[in-house]
Short mmCIF file of C-alpha atoms in Angstrom, two decimals:
data_model
loop_
_atom_site.label_atom_id
_atom_site.label_comp_id
_atom_site.label_asym_id
_atom_site.label_seq_id
_atom_site.Cartn_x
_atom_site.Cartn_y
_atom_site.Cartn_z
CA MET A 754 84.67 109.06 60.31
CA LYS A 755 89.02 109.10 61.37
CA GLN A 756 91.12 105.77 60.65
CA ASN A 757 92.28 106.04 63.30
CA GLU A 758 88.73 105.99 65.32
CA THR A 759 86.69 102.78 66.23
CA LYS A 760 83.75 101.87 67.71
CA LYS A 761 84.38 101.04 71.30
CA PRO A 762 82.35 97.77 71.87
CA LYS A 763 78.83 97.68 73.89
CA LYS A 764 79.89 97.01 78.18
CA LYS A 765 77.85 93.86 78.51
CA SER A 766 75.29 94.74 81.29
CA ILE A 767 76.01 91.88 84.58
CA SER A 768 73.03 90.40 84.12
CA PHE A 769 72.09 87.92 87.96
CA PRO A 770 71.59 84.83 88.00
CA SER A 771 68.84 82.84 88.29
CA ALA A 772 67.19 81.63 91.48
CA GLN A 773 67.33 78.00 90.16
CA ALA A 774 71.23 79.45 89.16
CA ILE A 775 72.10 80.49 92.78
CA LEU A 776 70.61 78.40 95.00
CA LEU A 777 72.97 74.60 92.82
CA ILE A 778 75.64 77.10 92.97
CA ILE A 779 75.11 77.28 97.50
CA ALA A 780 74.46 73.70 96.86
CA ALA A 781 78.14 73.62 95.02
CA LEU A 782 80.06 75.25 98.15
CA VAL A 783 78.74 73.36 100.31
CA ALA A 784 78.81 70.20 99.29
CA LEU A 785 83.06 71.50 98.89
CA LEU A 786 83.16 72.56 102.53
CA THR A 787 82.25 68.20 103.47
CA TRP A 788 85.84 68.61 102.30
CA VAL A 789 86.85 70.64 104.05
CA VAL A 790 85.59 71.65 107.61
CA PRO A 791 85.54 68.82 109.70
CA ALA A 792 82.77 66.14 110.29
CA GLY A 793 80.67 66.39 114.34
CA GLN A 794 78.13 65.75 115.31
CA TYR A 795 76.22 66.89 118.92
CA ALA A 796 73.39 62.99 120.73
CA SER A 797 69.89 63.71 120.39
CA LEU A 798 67.33 63.25 122.61
CA THR A 799 63.58 62.48 121.46
CA TYR A 800 60.49 62.10 122.55
CA ASP A 801 58.67 58.14 122.19
CA THR A 802 55.10 58.44 122.63
CA SER A 803 53.60 55.34 122.10
CA GLU A 804 56.94 54.37 124.94
CA ASN A 805 56.69 57.22 127.11
CA VAL A 806 60.70 56.99 126.56
CA PHE A 807 62.99 58.89 125.55
CA ILE A 808 64.84 58.56 122.64
CA LYS A 809 69.16 59.30 123.12
CA THR A 810 71.00 59.23 119.60
CA SER A 811 74.70 58.74 119.15
CA SER A 812 76.77 58.57 116.70
CA ASP A 813 77.63 55.24 117.87
CA LYS A 814 74.36 53.54 119.60
CA VAL A 815 71.05 54.40 120.30
CA GLU A 816 69.48 53.69 123.52
CA LYS A 817 66.07 54.23 125.82
CA LEU A 818 65.79 56.61 128.77
CA PRO A 819 62.62 56.40 131.30
CA ALA A 820 60.67 60.11 130.79
CA THR A 821 61.87 61.75 133.77
CA LEU A 822 62.82 65.02 134.98
CA GLU A 823 65.59 63.76 136.15
CA THR A 824 67.16 62.25 133.38
CA LEU A 825 66.30 65.61 131.40
CA GLU A 826 68.49 67.08 134.52
CA THR A 827 71.41 64.29 134.35
CA LEU A 828 71.54 64.94 130.22
CA ASN A 829 71.68 69.01 131.81
CA ILE A 830 69.00 69.84 129.63
CA GLN A 831 66.74 72.62 131.55
CA ILE A 832 62.78 71.78 129.07
CA PRO A 833 59.58 70.75 131.33
CA LEU A 834 59.19 67.16 130.89
CA GLU A 835 56.21 68.83 130.08
CA ARG A 836 56.98 69.64 126.60
CA PHE A 837 57.94 67.00 125.43
CA THR A 838 55.57 65.00 126.57
CA SER A 839 52.21 66.91 125.31
CA GLY A 840 54.42 67.04 122.28
CA ALA A 841 55.23 71.07 121.79
CA ILE A 842 58.97 69.60 121.19
CA TYR A 843 59.18 67.30 118.09
CA LYS A 844 62.35 67.54 116.69
CA PRO A 845 66.07 65.98 117.94
CA ILE A 846 66.47 68.26 121.26
CA SER A 847 70.92 69.13 120.91
CA ILE A 848 72.72 68.08 123.45
CA PRO A 849 75.25 70.60 125.66
CA ASP A 850 78.45 68.78 125.83
CA THR A 851 77.60 66.11 124.03
CA TYR A 852 79.83 67.03 120.63
CA GLN A 853 82.85 65.02 119.34
CA ASP A 854 84.45 64.59 116.32
CA LEU A 855 83.44 61.39 113.39
CA GLU A 856 85.31 59.89 110.60
CA PRO A 857 84.42 62.67 107.42
CA GLU A 858 81.46 62.31 104.89
CA PRO A 859 82.85 64.74 102.46
CA GLN A 860 79.77 64.98 99.87
CA GLY A 861 80.89 64.33 96.31
CA PHE A 862 79.41 65.36 92.89
CA PHE A 863 76.67 62.28 92.74
CA GLU A 864 75.32 63.31 96.16
CA PHE A 865 75.26 66.46 94.49
CA VAL A 866 73.22 65.44 91.69
CA GLN A 867 71.26 63.98 94.04
CA ALA A 868 70.09 66.42 96.97
CA PRO A 869 67.98 69.21 94.52
CA ILE A 870 66.37 65.30 94.11
CA LYS A 871 66.24 64.38 97.80
CA GLY A 872 64.91 68.39 98.18
CA ILE A 873 62.08 68.23 96.24
CA ILE A 874 60.61 64.88 97.66
CA GLU A 875 61.10 66.54 101.42
CA THR A 876 59.19 69.24 100.16
CA ALA A 877 56.51 67.69 98.66
CA ASP A 878 53.75 68.52 101.18
CA ILE A 879 55.17 72.12 100.38
CA ILE A 880 55.29 72.11 96.51
CA PHE A 881 51.49 70.49 96.34
CA LEU A 882 50.20 73.38 98.38
CA VAL A 883 51.61 76.00 95.92
CA LEU A 884 50.80 74.06 92.78
CA ILE A 885 47.19 73.45 93.81
CA ILE A 886 46.83 77.37 94.79
CA GLY A 887 48.13 78.39 91.22
CA GLY A 888 45.23 75.44 89.77
CA VAL A 889 42.44 77.85 91.48
CA VAL A 890 44.06 81.43 91.10
CA GLY A 891 43.61 80.04 87.21
CA ILE A 892 40.60 78.68 87.44
CA VAL A 893 39.72 81.61 88.89
CA GLU A 894 40.92 84.57 85.54
CA LYS A 895 39.62 81.70 83.30
CA SER A 896 36.06 82.56 85.03
CA GLY A 897 36.79 86.33 84.52
CA ALA A 898 36.26 86.86 88.00
CA PHE A 899 39.61 88.15 88.84
CA SER A 900 39.48 91.13 86.21
CA ALA A 901 36.45 91.78 87.22
CA GLY A 902 36.85 92.25 91.34
CA ILE A 903 40.71 93.77 90.73
CA GLN A 904 38.78 96.96 88.45
CA TRP A 905 36.45 96.88 91.30
CA LEU A 906 39.09 97.66 93.65
CA SER A 907 40.98 99.68 92.26
CA GLU A 908 38.75 101.38 91.33
CA PHE A 909 36.84 102.03 95.29
CA LEU A 910 40.45 102.41 96.36
CA LYS A 911 40.98 105.86 94.08
CA GLY A 912 43.97 108.19 95.95
CA ARG A 913 43.81 105.14 99.17
CA GLU A 914 46.02 102.39 98.11
CA TYR A 915 48.05 103.14 100.62
CA ILE A 916 45.21 101.79 102.76
CA LEU A 917 46.66 98.18 101.17
CA ILE A 918 50.21 98.56 101.87
CA ILE A 919 49.59 99.12 105.57
CA SER A 920 46.12 96.63 106.40
CA THR A 921 48.25 93.73 105.09
CA THR A 922 51.17 94.70 105.88
CA ILE A 923 49.70 94.63 109.46
CA LEU A 924 47.59 91.90 109.24
CA ILE A 925 50.15 88.87 107.64
CA ALA A 926 53.08 90.58 110.65
CA LEU A 927 50.47 89.51 113.46
CA GLY A 928 50.08 86.43 111.53
CA GLY A 929 53.60 86.06 111.45
CA THR A 930 54.44 87.36 115.63
CA THR A 931 52.07 84.91 117.18
CA PHE A 932 52.00 81.31 114.32
CA GLY A 933 54.44 81.41 112.25
CA PHE A 934 52.73 82.71 109.47
CA GLY A 935 55.90 82.10 106.55
CA GLU A 936 55.83 79.67 103.42
CA GLU A 937 51.53 79.58 103.74
CA THR A 938 51.54 83.58 102.43
CA ILE A 939 52.89 82.67 99.27
CA ALA A 940 49.42 81.42 98.31
CA PHE A 941 48.42 85.20 98.86
CA LEU A 942 50.95 86.67 96.10
CA PRO A 943 49.00 85.40 92.99
CA ILE A 944 45.68 87.03 93.95
CA LEU A 945 47.86 90.61 95.76
CA ILE A 946 50.15 91.26 93.22
CA PRO A 947 47.00 92.12 90.47
CA VAL A 948 45.74 94.05 92.60
CA PHE A 949 49.13 96.24 93.90
CA LEU A 950 49.84 96.13 90.25
CA ALA A 951 46.32 98.40 89.11
CA ALA A 952 47.02 100.12 91.99
CA LYS A 953 49.39 101.88 89.12
CA TYR A 954 52.73 99.76 91.51
CA ASP A 955 54.51 97.26 90.93
CA ALA A 956 54.74 93.43 91.51
CA LEU A 957 57.88 93.79 94.01
CA VAL A 958 55.70 96.26 96.36
CA ALA A 959 53.26 93.64 96.54
CA ILE A 960 56.12 90.51 97.54
CA ALA A 961 57.34 93.31 100.29
CA CYS A 962 53.76 93.21 102.44
CA VAL A 963 54.07 89.83 101.64
CA PHE A 964 56.61 88.61 102.78
CA LEU A 965 58.01 91.49 104.45
CA GLY A 966 55.22 91.45 106.76
CA SER A 967 55.62 87.73 107.51
CA GLN A 968 59.00 87.57 108.00
CA VAL A 969 59.64 90.84 110.51
CA GLY A 970 56.48 89.14 111.90
CA VAL A 971 58.61 86.08 112.53
CA MET A 972 61.49 87.48 113.20
CA ALA A 973 59.82 89.95 115.85
CA SER A 974 57.33 86.97 117.76
CA THR A 975 55.59 87.40 119.93
CA THR A 976 53.56 83.90 120.04
CA ASN A 977 55.04 82.50 117.76
CA PRO A 978 54.99 78.59 118.72
CA PHE A 979 58.01 77.46 116.17
CA SER A 980 59.84 80.51 117.09
CA THR A 981 59.28 82.06 120.54
CA ILE A 982 58.14 79.17 122.88
CA ILE A 983 59.63 76.69 121.05
CA ALA A 984 63.38 78.80 122.13
CA SER A 985 62.01 79.37 125.16
CA ASP A 986 61.32 76.06 126.00
CA ALA A 987 65.49 75.39 124.49
CA ALA A 988 66.62 77.87 127.26
CA GLY A 989 64.99 76.38 130.10
CA ILE A 990 62.75 79.12 130.46
CA VAL A 991 58.78 80.28 130.33
CA TRP A 992 57.71 81.74 126.90
CA THR A 993 56.44 85.20 128.77
CA THR A 994 60.39 85.66 130.13
CA GLY A 995 60.83 89.03 128.03
CA LEU A 996 57.35 89.24 126.45
CA TYR A 997 57.76 93.04 126.27
CA GLY A 998 60.52 93.37 125.14
CA ARG A 999 59.96 90.94 121.90
CA VAL A 1000 56.47 93.02 121.90
CA ALA A 1001 57.78 96.91 121.22
CA MET A 1002 60.48 95.04 118.91
CA PHE A 1003 57.53 93.94 117.19
CA VAL A 1004 55.63 96.73 116.80
CA ILE A 1005 58.99 99.12 116.59
CA CYS A 1006 60.34 97.25 113.07
CA VAL A 1007 57.09 96.44 111.28
CA ALA A 1008 56.29 100.62 111.55
CA ILE A 1009 59.73 101.12 110.07
CA THR A 1010 58.88 98.20 106.96
CA ILE A 1011 56.16 100.32 105.97
CA ILE A 1012 57.17 103.84 105.42
CA PHE A 1013 60.09 102.28 104.15
CA ILE A 1014 57.48 100.02 101.53
CA LEU A 1015 55.61 103.38 101.40
CA ARG A 1016 58.27 105.58 100.79
CA TYR A 1017 58.86 103.42 97.85
CA ALA A 1018 55.10 102.82 96.70
CA LYS A 1019 54.86 106.96 97.10
CA LYS A 1020 57.98 106.80 95.00
CA VAL A 1021 57.14 104.08 91.57
CA LYS A 1022 53.07 105.58 91.38
CA ALA A 1023 54.67 108.83 91.36
CA ASP A 1024 57.05 107.45 88.69
CA PRO A 1025 57.18 104.86 87.25
CA ASN A 1026 60.88 104.44 85.92
CA LYS A 1027 61.42 104.63 90.52
CA SER A 1028 60.88 101.34 90.13
CA VAL A 1029 63.91 99.05 90.55
CA ILE A 1030 61.82 96.33 87.93
CA TYR A 1031 60.96 99.28 84.94
CA ASP A 1032 62.34 97.02 82.55
CA GLN A 1033 59.67 94.42 84.10
CA LYS A 1034 56.44 96.42 84.05
CA THR A 1035 55.48 94.58 80.35
CA GLN A 1036 56.21 90.92 81.29
CA ILE A 1037 54.64 90.94 84.81
CA GLU A 1038 51.48 92.39 83.45
CA GLU A 1039 51.27 89.65 80.86
CA LEU A 1040 52.09 87.31 83.89
CA PHE A 1041 49.09 88.04 85.49
CA SER A 1042 46.62 87.77 82.61
CA ILE A 1043 47.56 92.62 82.65
CA HIS A 1044 45.94 93.87 80.03
CA PRO A 1045 44.74 97.27 79.69
CA ASP A 1046 43.45 97.77 76.51
CA VAL A 1047 41.28 94.40 76.79
CA LYS A 1048 36.91 95.14 78.11
CA VAL A 1049 36.86 94.31 82.00
CA PRO A 1050 33.61 92.30 82.66
CA ALA A 1051 31.44 93.48 84.37
CA LEU A 1052 31.45 91.86 88.34
CA THR A 1053 28.31 90.07 88.29
CA SER A 1054 26.65 88.87 91.69
CA ARG A 1055 28.26 85.28 89.99
CA LEU A 1056 31.57 87.06 90.01
CA ARG A 1057 31.29 87.93 93.07
CA LEU A 1058 30.54 84.82 94.51
CA ILE A 1059 33.77 83.31 92.68
CA LEU A 1060 35.62 85.95 94.82
CA LEU A 1061 33.79 85.65 97.92
CA VAL A 1062 34.45 80.93 98.06
CA PHE A 1063 38.47 82.49 96.68
CA ILE A 1064 38.75 84.31 99.33
CA LEU A 1065 37.20 81.62 101.91
CA CYS A 1066 39.48 79.24 100.91
CA PHE A 1067 41.90 81.74 102.64
CA VAL A 1068 40.05 82.26 105.71
CA VAL A 1069 39.58 78.64 106.20
CA MET A 1070 43.11 77.27 105.33
CA VAL A 1071 44.49 79.54 108.22
CA TRP A 1072 41.54 79.03 111.30
CA GLY A 1073 42.22 75.89 110.23
CA VAL A 1074 45.77 76.22 110.86
CA ILE A 1075 45.31 78.48 114.71
CA ALA A 1076 42.22 76.23 115.69
CA PHE A 1077 43.05 72.62 114.34
CA ASP A 1078 46.78 72.75 114.41
CA TRP A 1079 46.30 72.20 110.36
CA TRP A 1080 48.86 71.37 107.95
CA PHE A 1081 50.49 71.64 103.99
CA VAL A 1082 47.95 68.91 103.69
CA GLU A 1083 44.28 70.27 105.42
CA MET A 1084 45.07 73.48 102.99
CA THR A 1085 46.64 71.82 100.29
CA THR A 1086 42.97 70.03 100.42
CA VAL A 1087 41.09 73.25 100.88
CA PHE A 1088 41.69 75.03 98.00
CA PHE A 1089 41.60 71.89 96.06
CA PHE A 1090 38.20 71.65 97.22
CA GLY A 1091 37.47 74.61 96.29
CA ALA A 1092 38.59 74.73 92.70
CA ILE A 1093 36.47 72.54 92.62
CA VAL A 1094 33.26 74.33 94.04
CA ILE A 1095 34.20 77.12 92.15
CA GLY A 1096 34.33 75.06 88.94
CA PHE A 1097 31.05 74.26 88.77
CA MET A 1098 29.71 77.50 89.57
CA ALA A 1099 32.03 79.22 87.01
CA LYS A 1100 29.73 76.55 84.76
CA MET A 1101 33.22 75.41 82.78
CA LYS A 1102 33.72 72.78 81.08
CA GLU A 1103 35.29 69.72 81.78
CA LEU A 1104 38.39 70.38 79.28
CA VAL A 1105 38.80 73.86 80.43
CA PHE A 1106 38.20 72.92 84.08
CA ILE A 1107 41.50 71.13 83.41
CA ASN A 1108 43.34 73.11 81.22
CA ALA A 1109 42.85 76.32 82.89
CA PHE A 1110 44.01 74.72 86.44
CA MET A 1111 47.14 73.04 84.84
CA LYS A 1112 48.06 76.41 82.86
CA GLY A 1113 47.93 78.19 86.80
CA ALA A 1114 49.76 75.14 88.25
CA GLY A 1115 52.50 75.40 85.40
CA ALA A 1116 52.44 78.78 86.38
CA LEU A 1117 54.03 78.36 89.96
CA LEU A 1118 56.73 74.85 88.88
CA GLY A 1119 59.76 77.06 89.19
CA VAL A 1120 58.26 78.62 92.56
CA ALA A 1121 57.94 74.29 93.66
CA PHE A 1122 61.28 74.05 92.12
CA ILE A 1123 62.95 76.67 94.17
CA ILE A 1124 61.65 75.68 97.29
CA GLY A 1125 63.23 72.04 96.46
CA LEU A 1126 66.72 73.15 95.97
CA ALA A 1127 66.77 74.92 98.90
CA ARG A 1128 65.73 71.92 101.31
CA GLY A 1129 68.20 69.83 99.35
CA ILE A 1130 71.08 72.17 100.35
CA SER A 1131 70.17 71.60 104.24
CA ILE A 1132 71.02 67.92 103.79
CA LEU A 1133 73.82 67.91 101.91
CA MET A 1134 74.69 69.58 105.14
CA SER A 1135 72.74 67.00 107.38
CA ASP A 1136 74.22 64.21 105.64
CA GLY A 1137 78.21 66.06 105.40
CA LEU A 1138 78.49 66.25 109.27
CA ILE A 1139 79.15 69.53 108.91
CA SER A 1140 76.18 71.37 111.54
CA ASP A 1141 76.91 71.14 114.77
CA THR A 1142 80.86 72.17 113.88
CA ILE A 1143 79.81 75.11 112.42
CA LEU A 1144 77.25 75.29 116.22
CA TYR A 1145 79.96 74.10 118.18
CA GLN A 1146 82.56 76.33 116.64
CA ALA A 1147 80.03 79.20 117.42
CA GLY A 1148 79.65 78.56 120.50
CA SER A 1149 83.37 78.06 121.20
CA PHE A 1150 84.06 82.01 119.88
CA THR A 1151 82.27 83.35 121.94
CA GLU A 1152 82.90 82.17 125.20
CA GLY A 1153 84.50 83.99 127.79
CA MET A 1154 83.52 87.44 126.13
CA GLN A 1155 81.73 90.78 127.88
CA LYS A 1156 78.05 90.84 127.74
CA GLY A 1157 77.69 93.10 125.30
CA VAL A 1158 80.14 91.42 123.02
CA PHE A 1159 79.07 88.29 123.54
CA ILE A 1160 75.48 89.56 122.87
CA ASN A 1161 76.41 90.89 118.93
CA ALA A 1162 78.37 88.39 118.13
CA LEU A 1163 75.64 86.18 118.35
CA PHE A 1164 73.37 87.97 117.14
CA VAL A 1165 75.88 88.05 114.14
CA ILE A 1166 76.53 84.78 114.56
CA TYR A 1167 72.77 84.42 114.46
CA ASN A 1168 73.10 85.04 110.67
CA VAL A 1169 74.82 82.97 109.17
CA ILE A 1170 73.57 79.70 111.08
CA SER A 1171 70.49 81.29 109.04
CA PHE A 1172 72.33 80.62 106.12
CA PHE A 1173 73.08 76.69 106.58
CA VAL A 1174 69.98 75.50 108.29
CA SER A 1175 66.91 79.04 107.29
CA SER A 1176 64.66 76.88 109.24
CA THR A 1177 62.56 79.24 112.61
CA SER A 1178 62.19 75.66 114.29
CA GLY A 1179 64.62 73.92 113.59
CA THR A 1180 67.62 76.63 114.64
CA ALA A 1181 65.66 76.41 118.07
CA VAL A 1182 65.86 73.25 119.10
CA LEU A 1183 69.57 72.07 117.63
CA THR A 1184 71.14 75.48 118.59
CA VAL A 1185 69.63 77.19 121.67
CA PRO A 1186 69.43 74.32 123.99
CA ILE A 1187 73.61 74.69 123.90
CA ILE A 1188 74.10 78.23 123.34
CA ALA A 1189 71.90 79.02 126.75
CA PRO A 1190 74.13 77.98 128.84
CA LEU A 1191 76.67 80.04 127.92
CA ALA A 1192 74.09 83.08 128.85
CA ASP A 1193 75.05 82.04 132.51
CA THR A 1194 79.40 82.38 131.93
CA VAL A 1195 78.19 85.92 130.93
CA GLY A 1196 76.43 87.02 133.00
CA VAL A 1197 72.81 87.68 131.37
CA GLY A 1198 69.42 86.11 130.96
CA ARG A 1199 68.49 83.62 128.70
CA GLU A 1200 65.71 85.34 127.58
CA VAL A 1201 68.80 87.17 126.30
CA ILE A 1202 69.59 84.46 123.42
CA VAL A 1203 66.32 84.19 122.72
CA ASN A 1204 66.44 87.14 120.87
CA ALA A 1205 69.66 86.76 119.82
CA TYR A 1206 68.20 84.25 118.50
CA GLN A 1207 65.02 85.25 116.77
CA PHE A 1208 66.44 88.39 115.37
CA GLY A 1209 69.86 87.17 114.10
CA HIS A 1210 67.80 84.19 112.75
CA GLY A 1211 65.00 86.40 111.15
CA LEU A 1212 67.18 89.29 109.98
CA PHE A 1213 69.31 87.84 107.74
CA ASN A 1214 66.26 85.68 106.75
CA LEU A 1215 64.54 89.37 105.26
CA ILE A 1216 67.57 87.73 102.31
CA ASN A 1217 68.32 84.84 102.88
CA PRO A 1218 68.42 82.39 99.42
CA THR A 1219 68.59 78.97 101.23
CA GLY A 1220 64.28 80.58 103.04
CA LEU A 1221 61.78 81.54 101.41
CA ILE A 1222 62.74 84.81 99.63
CA LEU A 1223 63.94 83.07 96.07
CA ALA A 1224 60.25 81.02 95.31
CA PHE A 1225 58.84 84.37 97.15
CA LEU A 1226 61.00 86.09 94.24
CA GLY A 1227 59.69 83.55 91.71
CA VAL A 1228 55.80 83.99 91.52
CA ALA A 1229 56.83 86.74 90.09
CA GLN A 1230 59.97 86.29 87.71
CA ILE A 1231 61.87 88.53 89.54
CA GLY A 1232 65.71 88.11 89.77
CA TYR A 1233 67.18 88.10 93.41
CA GLY A 1234 70.58 90.60 92.25
CA ARG A 1235 67.01 93.17 91.82
CA PHE A 1236 65.64 92.55 94.92
CA LEU A 1237 68.84 93.50 97.15
CA LYS A 1238 69.09 96.34 95.50
CA PHE A 1239 65.34 97.59 96.95
CA ILE A 1240 65.66 96.08 100.10
CA TRP A 1241 69.16 97.26 101.57
CA PRO A 1242 68.43 100.45 103.08
CA LEU A 1243 65.64 98.69 105.18
CA LEU A 1244 68.33 96.18 106.41
CA ALA A 1245 71.09 98.47 107.01
CA ILE A 1246 68.16 100.13 109.95
CA LEU A 1247 66.20 96.81 111.15
CA ALA A 1248 70.07 95.55 111.91
CA VAL A 1249 70.86 98.81 113.89
CA VAL A 1250 67.62 99.23 115.86
CA ILE A 1251 68.38 95.24 117.09
CA ILE A 1252 71.61 95.44 117.74
CA VAL A 1253 71.03 98.92 120.36
CA PHE A 1254 67.94 96.38 121.41
CA LEU A 1255 69.89 93.18 122.64
CA THR A 1256 72.24 95.84 123.88
CA ILE A 1257 70.13 98.01 125.87
CA SER A 1258 68.83 94.22 127.34
CA VAL A 1259 71.81 93.26 128.78
CA TYR A 1260 72.58 96.02 131.19
#
């Protein structure tokens, strides 16, 4: 080598922060916002079933009001009285024209470090569901039923693996559009990811089918009580108003999503190097106990019964949610009982059972922390009194706009609101009573406001770091940056389709 030549230092590749780090950074930024954004709040209204009265809560007082239609009319709330008394609306509703500035409540260092802990406590029900499911998966894996079942399924679907993508996405999307299938779908990943890996796809295909299926379904909700119905109630309209347009958008958006996933999956199957997570292939296979060189046990009658019980846990969970309004306690109980039954069927010794359960639960502990950290961000905003300020400014910004500009501006605003309030029902009760009256001044139907809320909030939730995506990616330990690289073309296509739909709907 010549003396004047020097070795060029190797460029360090820039890695995307972990999911937990991303959420902590966002939490820090939100805490800083509470020092800058003016504090303010709308008065809220809730229904007290024990006393059959409304509770109006404002910054300086709490008062009881008669639970009558006259009270709602006086407060300029267009929601039918029976929606409160039946329990359909159980969260506090923002009251229009009641926003007032408040003394700032800036969130300092101690509030910042407490927020994740508060978030974990508030989401304990979701976290326990995730951990118990992980434990069940650990037991089924220890029994050998998983590897035997996956081997059988891969042979059965050979040459027809695309059926798995289409059927999984459609079924979960139907759950999303009809009853808001969301957090619960994370339960399907531990079983579906190994199946997709055995079909020569990557883990991202499995996550896309489950996560995008549920979230696109929720985005184009048709009968979802946590989105369409509660938002329509908050807007003062019958939930069936605008239903045909939402059904059409559901079909279009789900079809686009399936085609997008199929194209990526076909590319990965033909050349694994095309996978955006190819360098994690071995790591993910180890994580889900995929060992090509290990002899797979035969799918005996006992292992078939174990798999049947495992699948029945999901069937019972979905049935309970739909038929009996089950929530996280009941869902978690189903899987906890299923774990015990499977342990007996597999004739596991006590210590083996406990170790397998703990190992499976431990594999999802990171996901549990992600869920809690995301909720902590919402707590910082609420305690800092800036959520309603953002809503108030958004409403003021859209006043007096031409209707085509108005609806698309509202679509963008709901994308922003989604970052701060990722819950669909939470966003509906907080924002729609305030935003819906603006439709009357612009000259559009209030169902258009519901559409703007659903599609704006839903589209951003496909990539929202304060939503569910980081928890889903955490199951397979996939970085957020990899997912963004994968999804951005789909995001752009869906955005164009939505903008066209919203623009047509106001003319």
